[in-house]
């Protein structure tokens, strides 16, 4: 297993660098090369559309923000795969190419399905990274849960609550190493990140 710090520092440096220098265009939001399409089944019979980049036992799940879809992560997913990680991007239910109706309050179930999907395909060490809604869903999905192989969670500008999805009732039960990121001028997200940090178990 890669030590948490050895994963986190280059990951964050890469993420912040790409955030500054990379301005997505319509063309660049498409995968730069063909990647396998992943059909992720949920326990409710909904099939989620995703893509797997790279391979190996160390895996990263990238969860998108509202109202975007998985395409926001393609360039970063490629970058991580070139660093040796297996990376999964996916559309939450009702978003992008996934089945079902949009139900933000139940998005955490899609995170759980994504984790199970990678575990079934050999991932031993899994890291969750969520932007905005995706980060809140990640916290809701794992707090109070003992998930083998789940090593860390990173939230980026994630609210405490969004459209019926809330981390408030469960954040005190979080036992997974966590990092809460927010830019100081990004509206309410710095105060949300501070609250999540202060109340995390």
Tab-separated table of N, CA and C in Angstrom, residues 69-127:
chain	number	residue	atom	x	y	z
A	69	UNK	N	-20.948	16.545	-15.213
A	69	UNK	CA	-20.897	15.092	-15.364
A	69	UNK	C	-19.442	14.656	-15.340
A	70	UNK	N	-19.208	13.387	-15.609
A	70	UNK	CA	-17.852	12.839	-15.462
A	70	UNK	C	-16.826	13.449	-16.403
A	71	UNK	N	-17.269	14.097	-17.489
A	71	UNK	CA	-16.306	14.649	-18.450
A	71	UNK	C	-15.402	15.696	-17.823
A	72	UNK	N	-15.842	16.307	-16.729
A	72	UNK	CA	-15.006	17.313	-16.091
A	72	UNK	C	-13.695	16.728	-15.564
A	73	UNK	N	-13.664	15.398	-15.373
A	73	UNK	CA	-12.505	14.753	-14.777
A	73	UNK	C	-11.576	14.080	-15.793
A	74	UNK	N	-11.949	14.021	-17.066
A	74	UNK	CA	-11.202	13.187	-18.018
A	74	UNK	C	-9.710	13.517	-18.069
A	75	UNK	N	-9.365	14.786	-18.185
A	75	UNK	CA	-7.949	15.137	-18.313
A	75	UNK	C	-7.168	14.762	-17.053
A	76	UNK	N	-7.764	15.014	-15.897
A	76	UNK	CA	-7.078	14.664	-14.654
A	76	UNK	C	-7.003	13.153	-14.474
A	77	UNK	N	-8.035	12.446	-14.916
A	77	UNK	CA	-8.022	10.982	-14.846
A	77	UNK	C	-6.879	10.421	-15.693
A	78	UNK	N	-6.680	10.990	-16.871
A	78	UNK	CA	-5.572	10.557	-17.712
A	78	UNK	C	-4.234	10.808	-17.026
A	79	UNK	N	-4.115	11.963	-16.404
A	79	UNK	CA	-2.883	12.308	-15.712
A	79	UNK	C	-2.590	11.309	-14.592
A	80	UNK	N	-3.595	10.987	-13.785
A	80	UNK	CA	-3.397	10.041	-12.695
A	80	UNK	C	-3.082	8.641	-13.211
A	81	UNK	N	-3.731	8.255	-14.304
A	81	UNK	CA	-3.464	6.925	-14.850
A	81	UNK	C	-2.017	6.815	-15.322
A	82	UNK	N	-1.473	7.908	-15.830
A	82	UNK	CA	-0.075	7.903	-16.256
A	82	UNK	C	0.876	7.853	-15.056
A	83	UNK	N	0.376	8.212	-13.876
A	83	UNK	CA	1.170	8.090	-12.647
A	83	UNK	C	1.085	6.691	-12.060
A	84	UNK	N	0.274	5.823	-12.669
A	84	UNK	CA	0.213	4.437	-12.233
A	84	UNK	C	-1.036	4.042	-11.481
A	85	UNK	N	-2.040	4.924	-11.450
A	85	UNK	CA	-3.279	4.609	-10.744
A	85	UNK	C	-4.363	4.130	-11.711
A	86	UNK	N	-5.214	3.239	-11.213
A	86	UNK	CA	-6.468	2.942	-11.901
A	86	UNK	C	-7.452	4.031	-11.487
A	87	UNK	N	-8.130	4.635	-12.443
A	87	UNK	CA	-9.019	5.759	-12.143
A	87	UNK	C	-10.403	5.482	-12.710
A	88	UNK	N	-11.416	5.714	-11.894
A	88	UNK	CA	-12.800	5.554	-12.329
A	88	UNK	C	-13.513	6.895	-12.286
A	89	UNK	N	-14.047	7.316	-13.434
A	89	UNK	CA	-14.982	8.433	-13.474
A	89	UNK	C	-16.359	7.844	-13.772
A	90	UNK	N	-17.405	8.509	-13.321
A	90	UNK	CA	-18.751	8.011	-13.603
A	90	UNK	C	-19.750	9.149	-13.497
A	91	UNK	N	-20.923	8.942	-14.092
A	91	UNK	CA	-22.022	9.892	-13.976
A	91	UNK	C	-22.961	9.439	-12.867
A	92	UNK	N	-23.290	10.345	-11.951
A	92	UNK	CA	-24.310	10.028	-10.964
A	92	UNK	C	-25.637	9.726	-11.663
A	93	UNK	N	-26.518	9.016	-10.980
A	93	UNK	CA	-27.835	8.660	-11.538
A	93	UNK	C	-28.538	9.894	-12.098
A	94	UNK	N	-29.015	9.740	-13.335
A	94	UNK	CA	-29.731	10.826	-13.983
A	94	UNK	C	-28.849	11.851	-14.661
A	95	UNK	N	-27.545	11.806	-14.430
A	95	UNK	CA	-26.609	12.741	-15.059
A	95	UNK	C	-25.915	12.067	-16.227
A	96	UNK	N	-25.489	12.859	-17.195
A	96	UNK	CA	-24.719	12.325	-18.315
A	96	UNK	C	-25.408	11.156	-18.984
A	97	UNK	N	-24.705	10.018	-19.042
A	97	UNK	CA	-25.226	8.839	-19.719
A	97	UNK	C	-25.741	7.771	-18.758
A	98	UNK	N	-25.860	8.099	-17.495
A	98	UNK	CA	-26.352	7.111	-16.522
A	98	UNK	C	-27.877	7.013	-16.554
A	99	UNK	N	-28.357	5.860	-16.136
A	99	UNK	CA	-29.794	5.635	-16.068
A	99	UNK	C	-30.392	6.340	-14.853
A	100	UNK	N	-31.730	6.322	-14.788
A	100	UNK	CA	-32.440	6.823	-13.623
A	100	UNK	C	-32.724	8.312	-13.692
A	101	UNK	N	-33.443	8.757	-12.667
A	101	UNK	CA	-33.759	10.167	-12.515
A	101	UNK	C	-32.761	10.810	-11.552
A	102	UNK	N	-32.504	12.085	-11.757
A	102	UNK	CA	-31.627	12.803	-10.840
A	102	UNK	C	-32.228	12.771	-9.439
A	103	UNK	N	-31.436	12.318	-8.499
A	103	UNK	CA	-31.843	12.270	-7.094
A	103	UNK	C	-30.598	12.513	-6.252
A	104	UNK	N	-30.261	13.792	-6.077
A	104	UNK	CA	-29.023	14.140	-5.381
A	104	UNK	C	-28.988	13.541	-3.978
A	105	UNK	N	-30.129	13.480	-3.328
A	105	UNK	CA	-30.189	12.952	-1.966
A	105	UNK	C	-29.748	11.501	-1.876
A	106	UNK	N	-29.797	10.773	-2.992
A	106	UNK	CA	-29.417	9.359	-2.994
A	106	UNK	C	-28.098	9.105	-3.719
A	107	UNK	N	-27.391	10.163	-4.070
A	107	UNK	CA	-26.138	10.001	-4.817
A	107	UNK	C	-25.087	9.215	-4.048
A	108	UNK	N	-25.166	9.226	-2.729
A	108	UNK	CA	-24.161	8.500	-1.953
A	108	UNK	C	-24.200	7.007	-2.262
A	109	UNK	N	-25.362	6.500	-2.667
A	109	UNK	CA	-25.457	5.090	-3.037
A	109	UNK	C	-24.641	4.802	-4.305
A	110	UNK	N	-24.528	5.796	-5.166
A	110	UNK	CA	-23.734	5.623	-6.378
A	110	UNK	C	-22.246	5.548	-6.047
A	111	UNK	N	-21.811	6.310	-5.042
A	111	UNK	CA	-20.425	6.208	-4.579
A	111	UNK	C	-20.159	4.796	-4.053
A	112	UNK	N	-21.065	4.277	-3.265
A	112	UNK	CA	-20.904	2.927	-2.720
A	112	UNK	C	-20.830	1.899	-3.844
A	113	UNK	N	-21.650	2.082	-4.886
A	113	UNK	CA	-21.623	1.166	-6.026
A	113	UNK	C	-20.296	1.254	-6.765
A	114	UNK	N	-19.747	2.458	-6.885
A	114	UNK	CA	-18.466	2.644	-7.567
A	114	UNK	C	-17.335	1.961	-6.800
A	115	UNK	N	-17.369	2.065	-5.472
A	115	UNK	CA	-16.355	1.392	-4.646
A	115	UNK	C	-16.446	-0.117	-4.840
A	116	UNK	N	-17.651	-0.668	-4.787
A	116	UNK	CA	-17.832	-2.117	-4.962
A	116	UNK	C	-17.376	-2.560	-6.346
A	117	UNK	N	-17.634	-1.726	-7.344
A	117	UNK	CA	-17.237	-2.030	-8.724
A	117	UNK	C	-15.721	-2.201	-8.815
A	118	UNK	N	-14.967	-1.287	-8.219
A	118	UNK	CA	-13.503	-1.376	-8.280
A	118	UNK	C	-12.972	-2.521	-7.431
A	119	UNK	N	-13.570	-2.748	-6.281
A	119	UNK	CA	-13.126	-3.862	-5.438
A	119	UNK	C	-13.279	-5.190	-6.166
A	120	UNK	N	-14.375	-5.334	-6.909
A	120	UNK	CA	-14.620	-6.570	-7.641
A	120	UNK	C	-13.628	-6.759	-8.785
A	121	UNK	N	-12.933	-5.680	-9.137
A	121	UNK	CA	-11.969	-5.738	-10.237
A	121	UNK	C	-10.536	-5.579	-9.754
A	122	UNK	N	-10.297	-5.945	-8.504
A	122	UNK	CA	-8.936	-6.080	-8.023
A	122	UNK	C	-8.329	-4.893	-7.324
A	123	UNK	N	-9.068	-3.812	-7.140
A	123	UNK	CA	-8.504	-2.646	-6.450
A	123	UNK	C	-8.335	-2.957	-4.968
A	124	UNK	N	-7.150	-2.746	-4.457
A	124	UNK	CA	-6.859	-3.018	-3.051
A	124	UNK	C	-6.865	-1.747	-2.202
A	125	UNK	N	-6.449	-0.630	-2.803
A	125	UNK	CA	-6.369	0.647	-2.096
A	125	UNK	C	-7.165	1.677	-2.886
A	126	UNK	N	-8.207	2.235	-2.281
A	126	UNK	CA	-9.111	3.126	-2.992
A	126	UNK	C	-9.130	4.496	-2.323
A	127	UNK	N	-9.043	5.533	-3.151
A	127	UNK	CA	-9.099	6.912	-2.700
A	127	UNK	C	-10.289	7.593	-3.364
